[in-house]
């Protein structure tokens, strides 16, 4: 449940050019250093060549650099000199692509030849909220095709917001005999048939995690495709987002022969009775997603209730609990045996009230991560604040995500949390009403805050008490929270709020803005003031071409800029494209938006080594 | 020809006209329909309409949007609040279920050719229900009193059939009991209803 964490330093595009040209002239007679833990196709020549001095250095370097794990460190090391660049490339086993269009599969696989694990991110985040027309891109296909030949030893694939097809999964399953981990977050384009092919062909599969992905029901019994006999290597099986019924018998047998299984997250088609049967088979679980946590419809009155309490008591290693998709609150107390050990609890699909929450939360002293629905109200948050002194991450989601409804949580809840949970590092809070005072209080009480995302659902809503803009609250956050790297703002905000962000938000990497600001100055403050800014997403704010120009010095340092329904015109976007040739400037037409003038619907721009992509759909214009 | 006209009047077609809308709302009271943008994407929220966000990026947009928030019609903005469709869908079903599970009943009125159907759940109490019935069938029923029933020479009287099959006067039992026991409503001619108020 952790946020993506990008620590890559600014990409020096000119150096990358140099590095690339040196690649072409590279001499390939080097003998691989001994003791390297990266087996792979090595030279078959048995000729002994007296090692030249550089060669010795390279061997040593290889042995040293293989221990570097942080990609920031690796990027830095690769810029030292040609030799270091070469060796770093040989020893990099984890490849992270923050934007699938920033580099081509060909280029990436040519530079890094011994990769075991690949992470690729595709669509921009605002696409999750239907702001991007469908079929925009981010296809896994060209990547899996390139990797099928380049990385025969590939073990792990992590994809976020990518479009993955059945064919992609089939190719993956076929091409990598050592394949161990597949993690798909917010992906789409595939169905249960794709899962089946993974299950049946990836014999070394340890991890199959589907997180918030859209999986179509191809009416394939994918669970039954895991090899029927013998123990599996499965350590993690997460499928709570799969919206189709599951063959429970096959699942039960699978769990029974998966002795290494530590993480199991069931979908809502698993009833509480079935959950019990699974738990009994796997008391070694550390992470459990409980499925529906509700009785099946057919359960008659007086039918034996599952001894859930006992099952939970047997799970001594359980630290992370989620699920509760259709919770029957009567069963909630059954989780009590594990509460004292829980470090992570996800109630964000459980429609429970404060009293029901209190039944369990008062025992959760070790809780560090807590996701919940606003149905627990301010009162529930107060209970959390009084008990969970170790809380690091809190997310409060709205049950009824509409603008004009009653707000069960408010500034009162936020205030309580700030006073009780002093170690808070990350918060996402949806509410209807907020005050500057509560936000200021949090800025003072929680100095460790790194992520502050406040969503006041009513657009342009001022301070509930003073009726003033929310400028001072967010200003206090950037001023007092010295470790802040991610910020999302909302409510009535003037340019002043942005001046605060530009002045104090020196570490901010990700900024989300919606329905805020008065003029170009707002955006200018941010672009001129925040040197670490990498991801900027803005919607429905009055920022125009002049503001866009003010970021020219910085755009190469960013992963992307998204601006939708702002005051941008095609000419302004084109200016940027012409000034910065290594930037891909996409102007995306969204037919759902009514056109009253020539302003651009969506601007999405990102640095890239490849120039305009060749898979852009008709509604995308790449400015040049 | 004239005979037809008279017949039409008596039929009172307007009263029995099938419309989408709460009973009792006249044509003129209808909210002007907000512009529905042609959304090519499938949204889980069927009420979702785009707020005029393009127009609003002008100097006075704050004002305008505040007005929009104040207006009774809940115009939904695309992608706002920023909650993923998956999550929205999960609870959409629940809130819609809760809202959809109404208590629909047939209402007949002596002399009127067509039955009406109403959802009892949308009314909070007798006064609302009775007013709605009066508007729907264009009559008045007079004041209710426990001892006398609907008096003051009203021509029509609201009655209902309960679970046991008995015909009762509307208003005799507490509202909650009424909702759970009422099977259908009949607006009876006053003369026939005499004696009902004394039943029980």
Short mmCIF file of C-alpha atoms in Angstrom, two decimals, chain A residues 128-134 161 186 212 240-241 243 325-326 348-349 373 397-399 401-405 430 455-457 459-461 492 514-515 517 539-540 542 565 567 590-594 596-597 599-601, chain B residues 35 37-45 47-48 50-51 53-59 61-62 65-66 68-88 90-92 94-95 99:
data_model
loop_
_atom_site.label_atom_id
_atom_site.label_comp_id
_atom_site.label_asym_id
_atom_site.label_seq_id
_atom_site.Cartn_x
_atom_site.Cartn_y
_atom_site.Cartn_z
CA UNK A 128 -7.55 7.25 -13.11
CA UNK A 129 -10.28 9.83 -12.74
CA UNK A 130 -11.59 9.60 -16.28
CA UNK A 131 -9.79 12.78 -17.31
CA UNK A 132 -7.94 11.06 -20.13
CA UNK A 133 -9.84 9.65 -23.11
CA UNK A 134 -9.51 5.88 -23.34
CA UNK A 161 -1.12 2.20 -15.31
CA UNK A 186 -4.00 0.09 -12.01
CA UNK A 212 -6.72 -1.97 -8.37
CA UNK A 240 -9.06 -8.46 -4.46
CA UNK A 241 -9.79 -6.26 -7.46
CA UNK A 243 -14.59 -8.65 -10.15
CA UNK A 325 -15.78 -5.62 1.01
CA UNK A 326 -19.36 -6.24 2.11
CA UNK A 348 -11.54 1.58 3.14
CA UNK A 349 -14.22 -0.68 1.72
CA UNK A 373 -14.07 5.30 5.03
CA UNK A 397 -11.91 7.96 1.71
CA UNK A 398 -15.41 9.25 1.05
CA UNK A 399 -18.26 6.78 1.11
CA UNK A 401 -18.08 10.89 -3.30
CA UNK A 402 -20.27 13.78 -4.25
CA UNK A 403 -19.74 17.45 -3.62
CA UNK A 404 -22.89 18.43 -1.90
CA UNK A 405 -23.41 15.80 0.70
CA UNK A 430 -11.35 13.62 1.85
CA UNK A 455 -9.27 16.97 -0.75
CA UNK A 456 -12.03 19.36 0.22
CA UNK A 457 -14.70 17.96 -2.03
CA UNK A 459 -14.80 23.09 -5.18
CA UNK A 460 -13.59 26.55 -4.18
CA UNK A 461 -14.81 26.02 -0.67
CA UNK A 492 -10.66 28.07 -2.18
CA UNK A 514 -7.46 21.44 -8.90
CA UNK A 515 -9.82 24.42 -9.19
CA UNK A 517 -5.44 30.03 -8.16
CA UNK A 539 -6.84 20.79 -13.64
CA UNK A 540 -9.41 23.54 -14.03
CA UNK A 542 -6.68 29.75 -14.66
CA UNK A 565 -9.07 22.64 -18.60
CA UNK A 567 -6.10 28.61 -20.06
CA UNK A 590 -11.22 15.45 -25.02
CA UNK A 591 -14.58 15.37 -26.74
CA UNK A 592 -16.39 15.26 -23.44
CA UNK A 593 -15.33 18.83 -22.71
CA UNK A 594 -17.49 21.53 -24.21
CA UNK A 596 -16.26 27.63 -25.93
CA UNK A 597 -12.87 28.77 -27.18
CA UNK A 599 -8.08 26.53 -25.32
CA UNK A 600 -6.34 23.22 -25.07
CA UNK A 601 -8.29 20.45 -23.32
CA UNK B 35 -26.55 20.66 -20.62
CA UNK B 37 -22.17 16.68 -22.34
CA UNK B 38 -21.79 13.76 -24.67
CA UNK B 39 -19.53 11.62 -22.60
CA UNK B 40 -17.92 8.89 -24.59
CA UNK B 41 -16.52 7.28 -21.52
CA UNK B 42 -18.66 5.00 -19.44
CA UNK B 43 -19.13 6.63 -16.09
CA UNK B 44 -20.38 4.72 -13.12
CA UNK B 45 -22.36 7.69 -11.87
CA UNK B 47 -26.08 11.50 -12.91
CA UNK B 48 -22.69 12.71 -13.92
CA UNK B 50 -19.90 18.19 -16.65
CA UNK B 51 -19.99 21.41 -14.71
CA UNK B 53 -15.71 24.10 -16.08
CA UNK B 54 -14.47 25.59 -19.32
CA UNK B 55 -16.54 28.71 -18.80
CA UNK B 56 -15.50 28.87 -15.23
CA UNK B 57 -11.86 29.52 -15.87
CA UNK B 58 -12.53 33.20 -15.98
CA UNK B 59 -12.01 35.76 -13.28
CA UNK B 61 -15.20 31.48 -11.69
CA UNK B 62 -15.09 31.23 -7.95
CA UNK B 65 -19.00 27.77 -9.00
CA UNK B 66 -20.20 28.76 -5.58
CA UNK B 68 -23.49 26.12 -8.82
CA UNK B 69 -22.75 24.46 -5.53
CA UNK B 70 -25.67 26.28 -3.98
CA UNK B 71 -28.08 25.24 -6.71
CA UNK B 72 -30.26 22.27 -5.91
CA UNK B 73 -29.42 20.29 -9.06
CA UNK B 74 -26.31 18.28 -8.27
CA UNK B 75 -24.17 18.76 -11.34
CA UNK B 76 -21.30 16.33 -11.13
CA UNK B 77 -17.93 17.28 -12.53
CA UNK B 78 -15.89 14.75 -14.45
CA UNK B 79 -13.29 13.13 -12.26
CA UNK B 80 -14.17 15.11 -9.16
CA UNK B 81 -13.70 14.37 -6.37
CA UNK B 82 -10.63 12.39 -7.41
CA UNK B 83 -11.78 8.94 -6.40
CA UNK B 84 -10.95 6.00 -8.66
CA UNK B 85 -13.88 4.53 -10.60
CA UNK B 86 -13.35 1.17 -8.96
CA UNK B 87 -13.90 2.62 -5.53
CA UNK B 88 -16.79 4.79 -6.65
CA UNK B 90 -18.25 -0.27 -5.10
CA UNK B 91 -20.31 2.19 -3.14
CA UNK B 92 -22.39 3.49 -6.00
CA UNK B 94 -24.85 0.38 -2.31
CA UNK B 95 -26.16 3.93 -2.26
CA UNK B 99 -32.19 4.74 -2.69
#
